[in-house]
CSV table of C-alpha atoms in Angstrom, one decimal:
chain,number,residue,atom,x,y,z
A,616,MET,CA,-235.5,-40.9,-70.7
A,617,SER,CA,-239.7,-40.9,-70.9
A,618,ARG,CA,-239.7,-39.1,-67.5
A,619,ARG,CA,-237.3,-36.1,-69.7
A,620,LEU,CA,-239.2,-36.3,-72.0
A,621,GLY,CA,-242.5,-36.1,-70.3
A,622,ALA,CA,-240.3,-33.1,-68.5
A,623,VAL,CA,-239.6,-31.8,-72.8
A,624,ILE,CA,-243.8,-31.8,-73.9
A,625,LEU,CA,-244.8,-30.5,-70.8
A,626,VAL,CA,-242.4,-27.2,-71.1
A,627,LEU,CA,-243.9,-26.9,-75.2
A,628,ALA,CA,-247.6,-27.2,-74.1
A,629,ALA,CA,-247.7,-24.8,-71.6
A,630,ALA,CA,-245.6,-22.6,-73.7
A,631,LEU,CA,-248.6,-23.4,-76.5
A,632,LEU,CA,-251.1,-22.4,-73.4
A,633,GLY,CA,-250.1,-19.7,-72.9
A,634,LEU,CA,-249.5,-18.5,-76.8
A,635,VAL,CA,-253.3,-19.5,-77.0
A,636,TRP,CA,-255.0,-17.8,-73.8
A,637,SER,CA,-253.0,-14.8,-75.0
A,638,ALA,CA,-253.9,-14.2,-78.5
A,639,ALA,CA,-257.8,-16.0,-78.0
A,640,PRO,CA,-258.1,-13.5,-74.1
A,641,GLN,CA,-262.1,-14.6,-74.5
A,642,SER,CA,-263.4,-17.2,-75.5
A,643,PRO,CA,-262.5,-20.4,-75.2
A,644,PRO,CA,-261.6,-20.2,-71.3
A,645,LEU,CA,-261.6,-23.7,-70.3
A,646,TYR,CA,-261.3,-26.6,-72.9
A,647,ASP,CA,-263.8,-29.4,-71.8
A,648,GLY,CA,-266.1,-29.8,-69.6
A,649,LEU,CA,-270.5,-29.4,-69.2
A,650,ALA,CA,-271.9,-26.6,-69.6
A,651,ASN,CA,-273.9,-26.2,-66.4
A,652,CYS,CA,-277.2,-24.8,-67.3
A,653,SER,CA,-280.3,-26.9,-66.3
A,654,GLY,CA,-284.1,-26.0,-67.2
A,655,PRO,CA,-285.5,-25.7,-70.0
A,656,TYR,CA,-285.8,-22.4,-71.5
A,657,LYS,CA,-288.7,-20.4,-71.3
A,658,TYR,CA,-289.9,-18.3,-73.7
A,659,LEU,CA,-292.1,-15.0,-73.7
A,660,ASN,CA,-293.5,-16.4,-77.3
A,661,PRO,CA,-292.5,-19.9,-76.8
A,662,PRO,CA,-291.7,-21.9,-80.7
A,663,ALA,CA,-294.2,-23.7,-82.3
A,664,GLY,CA,-294.3,-27.7,-80.4
A,665,LEU,CA,-292.4,-26.8,-77.4
A,666,GLY,CA,-294.7,-27.9,-74.3
A,667,PRO,CA,-296.0,-26.2,-71.0
A,668,GLN,CA,-292.0,-26.3,-69.1
A,669,HIS,CA,-291.1,-24.0,-71.6
A,670,ARG,CA,-293.5,-21.3,-70.3
A,671,ASN,CA,-294.1,-18.2,-68.3
A,672,PRO,CA,-291.0,-17.0,-68.1
A,673,THR,CA,-290.5,-14.6,-65.0
A,674,SER,CA,-289.1,-10.7,-63.8
A,675,GLY,CA,-287.0,-10.0,-61.3
A,676,SER,CA,-286.6,-7.2,-59.7
A,677,THR,CA,-284.6,-5.4,-56.0
A,678,VAL,CA,-284.0,-2.2,-54.7
A,679,GLU,CA,-281.2,-0.1,-53.5
A,680,HIS,CA,-281.3,2.4,-51.0
A,681,VAL,CA,-278.6,4.8,-52.0
A,682,LYS,CA,-275.9,5.0,-49.4
A,683,ASN,CA,-273.8,8.5,-49.0
A,684,GLY,CA,-275.4,10.1,-52.3
A,685,LYS,CA,-273.8,7.1,-54.2
A,686,PHE,CA,-275.3,3.7,-56.1
A,687,THR,CA,-273.6,0.5,-55.0
A,688,GLU,CA,-272.9,-2.1,-55.9
A,689,SER,CA,-276.3,-4.8,-56.4
A,690,VAL,CA,-277.3,-7.5,-59.1
A,691,VAL,CA,-280.8,-8.3,-60.2
A,692,GLN,CA,-281.9,-12.0,-62.3
A,693,THR,CA,-284.7,-13.2,-63.2
A,694,LYS,CA,-286.4,-15.2,-60.4
A,695,GLN,CA,-285.9,-18.9,-61.4
A,696,ALA,CA,-287.0,-21.9,-59.2
A,697,PRO,CA,-284.7,-24.0,-57.4
A,698,ALA,CA,-281.0,-25.7,-59.2
A,699,ARG,CA,-282.4,-23.6,-62.7
A,700,ALA,CA,-279.7,-20.5,-63.8
A,701,PRO,CA,-282.0,-16.7,-64.2
A,702,GLN,CA,-282.5,-16.4,-67.5
A,703,ALA,CA,-281.0,-12.9,-67.1
A,704,LEU,CA,-279.5,-10.8,-64.7
A,705,ILE,CA,-277.1,-7.8,-65.0
A,706,GLN,CA,-274.7,-7.1,-62.2
A,707,LEU,CA,-273.7,-3.4,-61.1
A,708,GLY,CA,-270.6,-2.5,-59.3
A,709,ASP,CA,-269.9,0.7,-57.2
A,710,GLY,CA,-271.4,3.9,-58.5
A,711,ALA,CA,-272.7,1.8,-61.5
A,712,VAL,CA,-276.4,4.5,-61.0
A,713,ASN,CA,-275.9,7.5,-62.3
A,714,LEU,CA,-278.0,9.8,-59.3
A,715,PRO,CA,-279.6,12.7,-59.4
A,716,SER,CA,-280.1,14.1,-55.9
A,717,GLY,CA,-283.0,13.3,-53.6
A,718,ILE,CA,-282.8,9.7,-54.7
A,719,THR,CA,-282.7,7.6,-52.0
A,720,THR,CA,-284.1,4.4,-53.1
A,721,VAL,CA,-283.2,2.4,-56.4
A,722,ARG,CA,-285.3,0.1,-57.7
A,723,LEU,CA,-283.3,-2.6,-60.0
A,724,THR,CA,-285.5,-4.3,-63.1
A,725,VAL,CA,-285.0,-6.7,-65.4
A,726,ARG,CA,-288.4,-8.4,-67.2
A,727,PRO,CA,-289.3,-10.3,-70.9
A,728,VAL,CA,-290.6,-8.0,-73.6
A,729,PRO,CA,-291.9,-8.8,-77.2
A,730,PRO,CA,-289.2,-6.8,-79.2
A,731,PRO,CA,-289.0,-2.5,-79.5
A,732,ALA,CA,-289.2,-3.5,-83.6
A,733,PRO,CA,-288.5,-6.1,-85.7
A,734,ILE,CA,-285.6,-7.8,-85.7
A,735,SER,CA,-284.4,-7.9,-89.4
A,736,ASN,CA,-281.0,-8.9,-89.1
A,737,GLY,CA,-281.6,-12.2,-88.2
A,738,VAL,CA,-283.4,-14.8,-85.6
A,739,LEU,CA,-284.2,-14.4,-81.7
A,740,ASP,CA,-282.6,-16.1,-80.0
A,741,GLY,CA,-285.1,-17.4,-76.4
A,742,ASN,CA,-286.8,-13.8,-75.2
A,743,VAL,CA,-286.1,-10.0,-75.2
A,744,TYR,CA,-285.1,-8.3,-71.6
A,745,LEU,CA,-285.5,-5.0,-70.4
A,746,PHE,CA,-282.9,-4.0,-68.0
A,747,ARG,CA,-283.9,-0.9,-66.0
A,748,ALA,CA,-283.7,2.0,-62.6
A,749,ILE,CA,-285.9,3.3,-61.3
A,750,GLY,CA,-285.5,6.0,-59.0
A,751,ASN,CA,-287.6,6.5,-55.5
A,752,ASP,CA,-290.3,9.5,-57.5
A,753,GLY,CA,-290.5,7.5,-60.8
A,754,SER,CA,-287.6,9.1,-62.7
A,755,SER,CA,-286.0,6.5,-65.7
A,756,LEU,CA,-282.4,6.2,-63.4
A,757,THR,CA,-279.1,5.9,-66.7
A,758,LEU,CA,-276.2,3.8,-66.2
A,759,ASP,CA,-272.4,5.8,-66.3
A,760,PRO,CA,-271.2,4.2,-69.4
A,761,LYS,CA,-267.6,4.6,-67.9
A,762,ILE,CA,-268.1,2.5,-65.2
A,763,GLY,CA,-271.3,0.2,-67.1
A,764,GLY,CA,-272.5,-3.6,-65.6
A,765,LEU,CA,-271.2,-6.9,-66.8
A,766,LEU,CA,-274.8,-8.3,-68.2
A,767,GLN,CA,-275.9,-11.8,-68.2
A,768,LEU,CA,-278.7,-14.0,-70.8
A,769,LYS,CA,-279.3,-17.5,-71.1
A,770,LYS,CA,-279.0,-18.9,-74.5
A,771,THR,CA,-282.0,-21.8,-75.2
A,772,GLY,CA,-279.4,-23.7,-77.4
A,773,GLN,CA,-281.4,-23.3,-80.5
A,774,GLU,CA,-278.7,-21.4,-81.8
A,775,LEU,CA,-274.7,-21.7,-82.0
A,776,SER,CA,-273.8,-18.1,-83.3
A,777,ALA,CA,-276.0,-15.8,-81.3
A,778,ARG,CA,-274.5,-12.5,-80.2
A,779,MET,CA,-275.7,-10.1,-77.7
A,780,GLU,CA,-277.4,-6.8,-79.5
A,781,LEU,CA,-278.2,-3.2,-77.7
A,782,TYR,CA,-282.0,-2.6,-79.3
A,783,ARG,CA,-280.7,1.4,-79.7
A,784,GLY,CA,-281.4,4.0,-82.0
A,785,GLY,CA,-284.3,2.4,-83.5
A,786,LYS,CA,-282.1,-0.7,-84.4
A,787,TRP,CA,-280.8,-3.5,-83.4
A,788,VAL,CA,-276.7,-2.9,-82.3
A,789,PRO,CA,-274.0,-5.8,-81.6
A,790,GLN,CA,-272.5,-5.7,-78.6
A,791,SER,CA,-269.3,-6.8,-77.6
A,792,THR,CA,-270.3,-9.8,-76.7
A,793,LEU,CA,-268.4,-12.5,-73.9
A,794,SER,CA,-268.8,-16.3,-75.2
A,795,PHE,CA,-268.0,-19.1,-73.5
A,796,VAL,CA,-267.5,-22.8,-74.9
A,797,ASN,CA,-269.1,-24.5,-71.7
A,798,ALA,CA,-271.5,-22.2,-70.2
A,799,CYS,CA,-275.1,-21.3,-70.4
A,800,TYR,CA,-275.0,-18.0,-70.8
A,801,LEU,CA,-273.3,-15.2,-72.9
A,802,ALA,CA,-272.5,-11.6,-71.7
A,803,THR,CA,-271.2,-8.4,-72.2
A,804,ASP,CA,-269.5,-4.8,-70.7
A,805,ALA,CA,-273.4,-3.8,-71.0
A,806,ARG,CA,-273.2,0.3,-70.8
A,807,SER,CA,-276.6,1.4,-70.3
A,808,PHE,CA,-279.9,-0.1,-70.2
A,809,GLY,CA,-282.8,-1.1,-72.0
A,810,TYR,CA,-283.4,-3.6,-74.3
A,811,TYR,CA,-281.1,-6.3,-74.9
A,812,ALA,CA,-281.8,-9.7,-76.5
A,813,LEU,CA,-279.9,-12.4,-78.1
A,814,ILE,CA,-279.6,-12.4,-82.0
A,815,ALA,CA,-278.5,-15.5,-84.2
A,816,PRO,CA,-277.4,-15.0,-87.9
A,817,SER,CA,-280.2,-15.7,-91.0
A,818,HIS,CA,-282.4,-18.9,-90.5
A,819,GLU,CA,-280.2,-20.2,-94.0
A,820,SER,CA,-277.1,-20.3,-91.6
A,821,ALA,CA,-278.6,-21.3,-88.7
A,822,PHE,CA,-279.5,-24.6,-90.8
A,823,LEU,CA,-275.9,-24.6,-90.5
A,824,THR,CA,-274.9,-24.1,-87.6
A,825,ARG,CA,-277.6,-25.9,-85.9
A,826,TYR,CA,-276.3,-29.4,-87.7
A,827,LEU,CA,-272.0,-28.0,-87.8
A,828,PRO,CA,-271.6,-30.2,-85.1
A,829,LEU,CA,-273.2,-32.8,-86.9
A,830,LEU,CA,-271.8,-32.5,-90.0
A,831,ILE,CA,-267.9,-32.3,-88.2
A,832,ALA,CA,-268.6,-35.9,-86.3
A,833,ALA,CA,-269.1,-37.1,-89.5
A,834,ILE,CA,-266.1,-36.0,-91.3
A,835,ILE,CA,-263.6,-36.8,-88.2
A,836,ILE,CA,-265.5,-39.7,-88.0
A,837,LEU,CA,-264.6,-40.9,-91.5
A,838,VAL,CA,-261.4,-39.9,-91.0
A,839,LEU,CA,-260.0,-41.8,-88.1
A,840,VAL,CA,-262.1,-45.0,-90.3
A,841,ILE,CA,-260.2,-43.8,-93.8
A,842,THR,CA,-256.9,-44.3,-90.6
A,843,ALA,CA,-257.8,-47.1,-88.9
A,844,LEU,CA,-258.1,-48.8,-93.1
A,845,VAL,CA,-254.7,-47.2,-94.0
A,846,ALA,CA,-253.5,-48.3,-91.3
A,847,ILE,CA,-254.7,-52.1,-91.0
A,848,ARG,CA,-253.5,-52.1,-94.3
A,849,LEU,CA,-250.1,-50.9,-94.0
A,850,SER,CA,-250.0,-53.5,-91.0
A,851,ARG,CA,-250.2,-56.8,-92.7
A,852,ARG,CA,-248.4,-55.4,-95.7
A,853,VAL,CA,-245.5,-58.1,-96.7
A,854,PRO,CA,-242.6,-58.4,-95.1
A,855,THR,CA,-239.4,-56.7,-97.6
A,856,VAL,CA,-237.1,-59.4,-97.9
A,857,GLU,CA,-234.8,-58.1,-95.5
A,858,GLU,CA,-237.6,-58.2,-92.6
A,859,ALA,CA,-238.3,-61.5,-93.7
A,860,GLY,CA,-234.5,-62.5,-92.7
B,207,MET,CA,-248.0,-58.9,-79.6
B,208,SER,CA,-248.0,-59.4,-83.4
B,209,ARG,CA,-246.8,-56.5,-85.2
B,210,ALA,CA,-250.4,-56.9,-87.2
B,211,LEU,CA,-252.9,-56.8,-83.6
B,212,SER,CA,-250.0,-54.8,-82.5
B,213,ALA,CA,-251.0,-51.8,-84.5
B,214,SER,CA,-254.7,-52.0,-85.0
B,215,THR,CA,-255.5,-51.7,-81.3
B,216,PRO,CA,-254.1,-48.0,-80.7
B,217,VAL,CA,-256.9,-48.1,-84.8
B,218,LEU,CA,-259.3,-50.4,-83.1
B,219,LEU,CA,-259.4,-47.6,-79.6
B,220,LEU,CA,-260.0,-44.7,-82.1
B,221,LEU,CA,-262.9,-46.0,-83.5
B,222,GLY,CA,-264.4,-47.0,-80.2
B,223,LEU,CA,-263.9,-43.5,-79.7
B,224,ALA,CA,-265.3,-41.9,-82.5
B,225,SER,CA,-268.0,-44.1,-82.1
B,226,ALA,CA,-268.7,-42.6,-78.7
B,227,VAL,CA,-268.3,-39.2,-80.0
B,228,GLY,CA,-270.9,-40.0,-83.3
B,229,LEU,CA,-273.6,-41.2,-80.2
B,230,ARG,CA,-273.1,-38.6,-78.3
B,231,VAL,CA,-273.4,-35.5,-81.5
B,232,ALA,CA,-276.4,-37.1,-82.7
B,233,ILE,CA,-277.6,-37.5,-79.1
B,234,GLY,CA,-277.5,-34.0,-78.2
B,235,ALA,CA,-277.6,-31.4,-81.5
B,236,PRO,CA,-277.1,-29.2,-81.2
B,237,SER,CA,-276.2,-27.8,-78.1
B,238,VAL,CA,-273.7,-31.5,-77.2
B,239,ALA,CA,-272.0,-29.1,-74.7
B,240,GLU,CA,-274.8,-28.8,-72.6
B,241,SER,CA,-276.9,-32.2,-72.7
B,242,GLN,CA,-275.7,-34.0,-69.5
B,243,GLY,CA,-277.6,-37.3,-71.5
B,244,ALA,CA,-275.7,-37.0,-74.0
B,245,GLY,CA,-272.8,-36.9,-71.6
B,246,LEU,CA,-273.8,-39.5,-69.5
B,247,VAL,CA,-274.3,-41.9,-73.0
B,248,PHE,CA,-270.5,-40.7,-74.1
B,249,ALA,CA,-269.2,-42.1,-70.7
B,250,GLY,CA,-270.5,-44.6,-70.9
B,251,ALA,CA,-269.9,-45.4,-74.5
B,252,LEU,CA,-266.1,-44.8,-73.5
B,253,ALA,CA,-266.8,-47.8,-70.2
B,254,LEU,CA,-267.5,-50.2,-73.1
B,255,VAL,CA,-264.5,-49.2,-75.2
B,256,LEU,CA,-262.2,-49.6,-72.0
B,257,VAL,CA,-264.2,-53.0,-71.5
B,258,ALA,CA,-263.8,-53.9,-75.2
B,259,ALA,CA,-260.1,-53.4,-75.2
B,260,GLY,CA,-259.0,-55.5,-71.5
B,261,TRP,CA,-257.4,-52.4,-69.5
B,262,ARG,CA,-257.3,-52.0,-66.6
B,263,PRO,CA,-256.4,-49.0,-64.2
B,264,GLY,CA,-253.3,-49.7,-62.2
B,265,PRO,CA,-254.1,-48.9,-58.3
B,266,PRO,CA,-253.2,-44.7,-58.0
B,267,HIS,CA,-249.2,-43.5,-56.6
B,268,PRO,CA,-249.8,-40.5,-54.6
B,269,SER,CA,-247.7,-38.9,-56.0
B,270,SER,CA,-249.4,-39.2,-59.6
B,271,ILE,CA,-252.0,-37.4,-57.8
B,272,LEU,CA,-250.8,-34.9,-56.7
B,273,VAL,CA,-248.9,-34.2,-59.8
B,274,GLY,CA,-252.7,-34.1,-61.3
B,275,LEU,CA,-253.8,-31.6,-59.2
B,276,ALA,CA,-250.6,-29.2,-60.2
B,277,GLY,CA,-251.6,-30.2,-63.4
B,278,ALA,CA,-254.9,-29.1,-62.8
B,279,ALA,CA,-254.0,-25.8,-61.3
B,280,VAL,CA,-251.9,-24.9,-64.8
B,281,LEU,CA,-254.9,-25.3,-66.2
B,282,VAL,CA,-256.8,-23.2,-64.1
B,283,ALA,CA,-254.5,-20.1,-64.4
B,284,GLY,CA,-255.6,-18.8,-67.5
B,285,PRO,CA,-259.6,-19.3,-66.9
B,286,LEU,CA,-259.0,-17.5,-63.7
B,287,TRP,CA,-256.9,-15.4,-65.2
B,288,LEU,CA,-259.8,-14.1,-67.6
B,289,HIS,CA,-262.7,-14.9,-64.5
B,290,LEU,CA,-261.0,-12.3,-61.8
B,291,THR,CA,-260.2,-9.2,-65.1
B,292,SER,CA,-263.7,-10.0,-66.8
B,293,GLY,CA,-265.7,-9.1,-64.2
B,294,LEU,CA,-267.5,-12.5,-63.6
B,295,THR,CA,-267.5,-12.6,-60.2
B,296,GLU,CA,-271.6,-14.0,-59.8
B,297,GLN,CA,-272.3,-17.9,-59.9
B,298,ALA,CA,-275.2,-17.9,-62.0
B,299,MET,CA,-276.1,-21.4,-60.9
B,300,PRO,CA,-277.7,-22.8,-57.4
B,301,LEU,CA,-274.8,-25.0,-55.5
B,302,THR,CA,-278.3,-27.4,-54.5
B,303,SER,CA,-277.5,-28.9,-57.9
B,304,PHE,CA,-273.6,-28.9,-58.7
B,305,PRO,CA,-273.0,-32.8,-57.0
B,306,GLY,CA,-275.0,-34.2,-60.3
B,307,TRP,CA,-273.2,-32.2,-62.7
B,308,ALA,CA,-269.7,-33.0,-60.5
B,309,LEU,CA,-270.2,-36.3,-61.1
B,310,LEU,CA,-271.1,-36.5,-64.4
B,311,ILE,CA,-267.7,-34.2,-64.9
B,312,VAL,CA,-265.9,-37.1,-62.8
B,313,LEU,CA,-267.3,-40.3,-64.9
B,314,ILE,CA,-266.9,-38.5,-68.6
B,315,ALA,CA,-263.5,-37.1,-67.1
B,316,GLY,CA,-262.1,-40.0,-66.0
B,317,THR,CA,-263.2,-42.2,-68.9
B,318,GLU,CA,-261.7,-39.8,-71.3
B,319,GLU,CA,-258.7,-40.4,-69.6
B,320,MET,CA,-258.5,-43.7,-68.5
B,321,VAL,CA,-259.1,-44.1,-73.1
B,322,LEU,CA,-257.3,-41.5,-74.8
B,323,ARG,CA,-254.5,-41.6,-71.4
B,324,GLY,CA,-254.6,-45.1,-70.6
B,325,ALA,CA,-255.1,-47.7,-73.0
B,326,LEU,CA,-255.2,-45.3,-76.2
B,327,PHE,CA,-251.5,-44.3,-74.3
B,328,ASP,CA,-250.1,-47.1,-73.8
B,329,SER,CA,-251.1,-48.7,-77.2
B,330,CYS,CA,-249.9,-46.4,-79.0
B,331,GLY,CA,-246.5,-46.2,-77.3
B,332,ARG,CA,-245.7,-49.5,-78.5
B,333,VAL,CA,-246.5,-48.9,-82.1
B,334,VAL,CA,-245.0,-45.7,-82.6
B,335,GLY,CA,-242.9,-45.0,-79.2
B,336,PRO,CA,-244.4,-42.2,-76.1
B,337,ALA,CA,-243.9,-38.8,-78.3
B,338,GLY,CA,-246.1,-40.6,-81.2
B,339,ALA,CA,-248.2,-41.5,-78.1
B,340,VAL,CA,-248.8,-37.8,-77.1
B,341,ALA,CA,-249.3,-36.7,-80.5
B,342,VAL,CA,-251.7,-38.9,-81.1
B,343,THR,CA,-253.5,-38.4,-78.1
B,344,SER,CA,-253.2,-34.7,-78.1
B,345,ILE,CA,-254.5,-34.3,-81.7
B,346,ALA,CA,-257.8,-37.0,-80.6
B,347,PHE,CA,-258.0,-35.0,-77.6
B,348,ALA,CA,-258.9,-32.0,-79.6
B,349,LEU,CA,-261.4,-33.9,-82.3
B,350,ILE,CA,-263.1,-35.2,-80.1
B,351,HIS,CA,-264.1,-32.0,-79.3
B,352,VAL,CA,-264.6,-29.8,-81.7
B,353,PRO,CA,-268.5,-31.0,-82.2
B,354,LEU,CA,-269.0,-29.2,-78.8
B,355,TYR,CA,-267.1,-26.3,-79.4
B,356,GLY,CA,-266.0,-25.5,-82.4
B,357,PRO,CA,-262.9,-25.5,-84.3
B,358,ALA,CA,-262.2,-22.7,-82.5
B,359,ALA,CA,-261.7,-24.5,-79.7
B,360,ILE,CA,-258.9,-26.8,-81.5
B,361,PRO,CA,-255.5,-24.9,-81.0
B,362,LEU,CA,-256.6,-24.8,-77.2
B,363,ASP,CA,-257.1,-28.7,-77.2
B,364,LEU,CA,-254.3,-29.4,-78.6
B,365,ALA,CA,-252.0,-27.5,-76.5
B,366,VAL,CA,-254.5,-29.0,-72.9
B,367,GLY,CA,-254.0,-32.8,-74.9
B,368,MET,CA,-250.2,-31.9,-75.1
B,369,TRP,CA,-250.3,-30.6,-71.4
B,370,LEU,CA,-252.3,-33.9,-69.8
B,371,GLY,CA,-250.1,-36.5,-72.3
B,372,GLY,CA,-247.2,-35.2,-70.1
B,373,LEU,CA,-248.5,-35.7,-66.9
B,374,ARG,CA,-248.9,-39.3,-67.5
B,375,LEU,CA,-245.4,-39.7,-69.1
B,376,LEU,CA,-243.9,-37.7,-66.2
B,377,THR,CA,-245.7,-40.5,-63.9
B,378,GLY,CA,-246.2,-43.5,-65.4
B,379,SER,CA,-249.4,-43.7,-65.0
B,380,ALA,CA,-252.8,-42.1,-66.5
B,381,ALA,CA,-254.1,-41.2,-62.6
B,382,ALA,CA,-251.8,-37.4,-63.0
B,383,PRO,CA,-253.9,-36.3,-66.2
B,384,ALA,CA,-256.9,-38.4,-65.2
B,385,THR,CA,-256.8,-35.9,-62.0
B,386,ALA,CA,-255.7,-32.8,-64.1
B,387,HIS,CA,-258.4,-33.1,-66.3
B,388,ILE,CA,-261.3,-33.9,-63.0
B,389,ALA,CA,-259.8,-31.3,-61.5
B,390,ALA,CA,-259.7,-28.2,-63.6
B,391,ASP,CA,-263.1,-29.4,-65.1
B,392,LEU,CA,-264.8,-29.0,-62.0
B,393,CYS,CA,-263.1,-25.9,-61.3
B,394,GLY,CA,-265.3,-24.8,-63.9
B,395,TRP,CA,-268.0,-23.9,-62.3
B,396,TRP,CA,-266.7,-20.9,-59.9
B,397,LEU,CA,-264.9,-19.8,-63.3
B,398,LEU,CA,-267.9,-19.8,-65.9
């Protein structure tokens, strides 16, 4: 009986899993786990009260040789200490960088920079990172928007509702952001190089999101306590005549 | 066992579970899902709940382990599809930090399963039957993850809770859901 019921429940659960995955394919992909980010976030301008371990963020660069006039796949990421995740990286596929004639090498760089303009639509969560591609003649190269690249920025862990934004045309523009319930970074399908940052909503809502887990935990505990009290009360009720007999 | 004692056991286990979650949130907030210290304390608190409940796991049967691994393959299928289609091919974390992370995953997922699909499932089954036990443990599984991942994770965690409950019923042992849970969580290293 239990085995048959188990099989029925497995079928129902599989159908429900398929439904949830198809309805929300980008998040959350895994149901549980522990974010595998280690080490403190390093700020260009650390918030007050943070120690020296939160200072001196790193940059990164790599040089790629052009093969047959075409850019080949590459990754550039900030340098990190052993057992530490990079704070910023971009993965580029074959042909992702537009190459004018005569370009033989491409230097890809990523570095933390001050915000190019004040952020009026939220709170900066971490550093602004400038991603660039530079040809051997010193010219700035562009990303082919049809191919793009996968860009990842590490979360500081201080703002739960941050999203990826790109500084373009004098303002910060929200990007389609891939979020993963137990990953320590956010990702976007970048269509251009430039200034990228994680930006959270205003301080007021950031305050709410910071304490939201505590609030939800308190509500859950309260519900479970009430359930417990009701269950204990019901289990100790006086038996009816039929039950006593 | 008297009816009062029988009914109060799952309730006390749920209270113990809620206390462990509260402890984890208090230590790890605001980044509860990223706090390894909070995760370790959570696993320790769940182990204490198991000791208090007097629940002892039996020796795992090899077939339960195999069923658990097959169960993990199903749980990983969706994230694997997303991983392959989103182009996330670069693992940002160096492999040297994998052992410590994996050990913590095993501790957390293992104690979660022993409490939920072990002690709680057994005690609920005696009071509300096997289907009721699946329902209670699935809801509890979804609720304990809300402070970590937010309400958006409830539908998925309910479905996964049902899946793990189904494995428990199918094999009659907590070893299968524990294997599935641990193996799927460990796969997260390569899938995120």
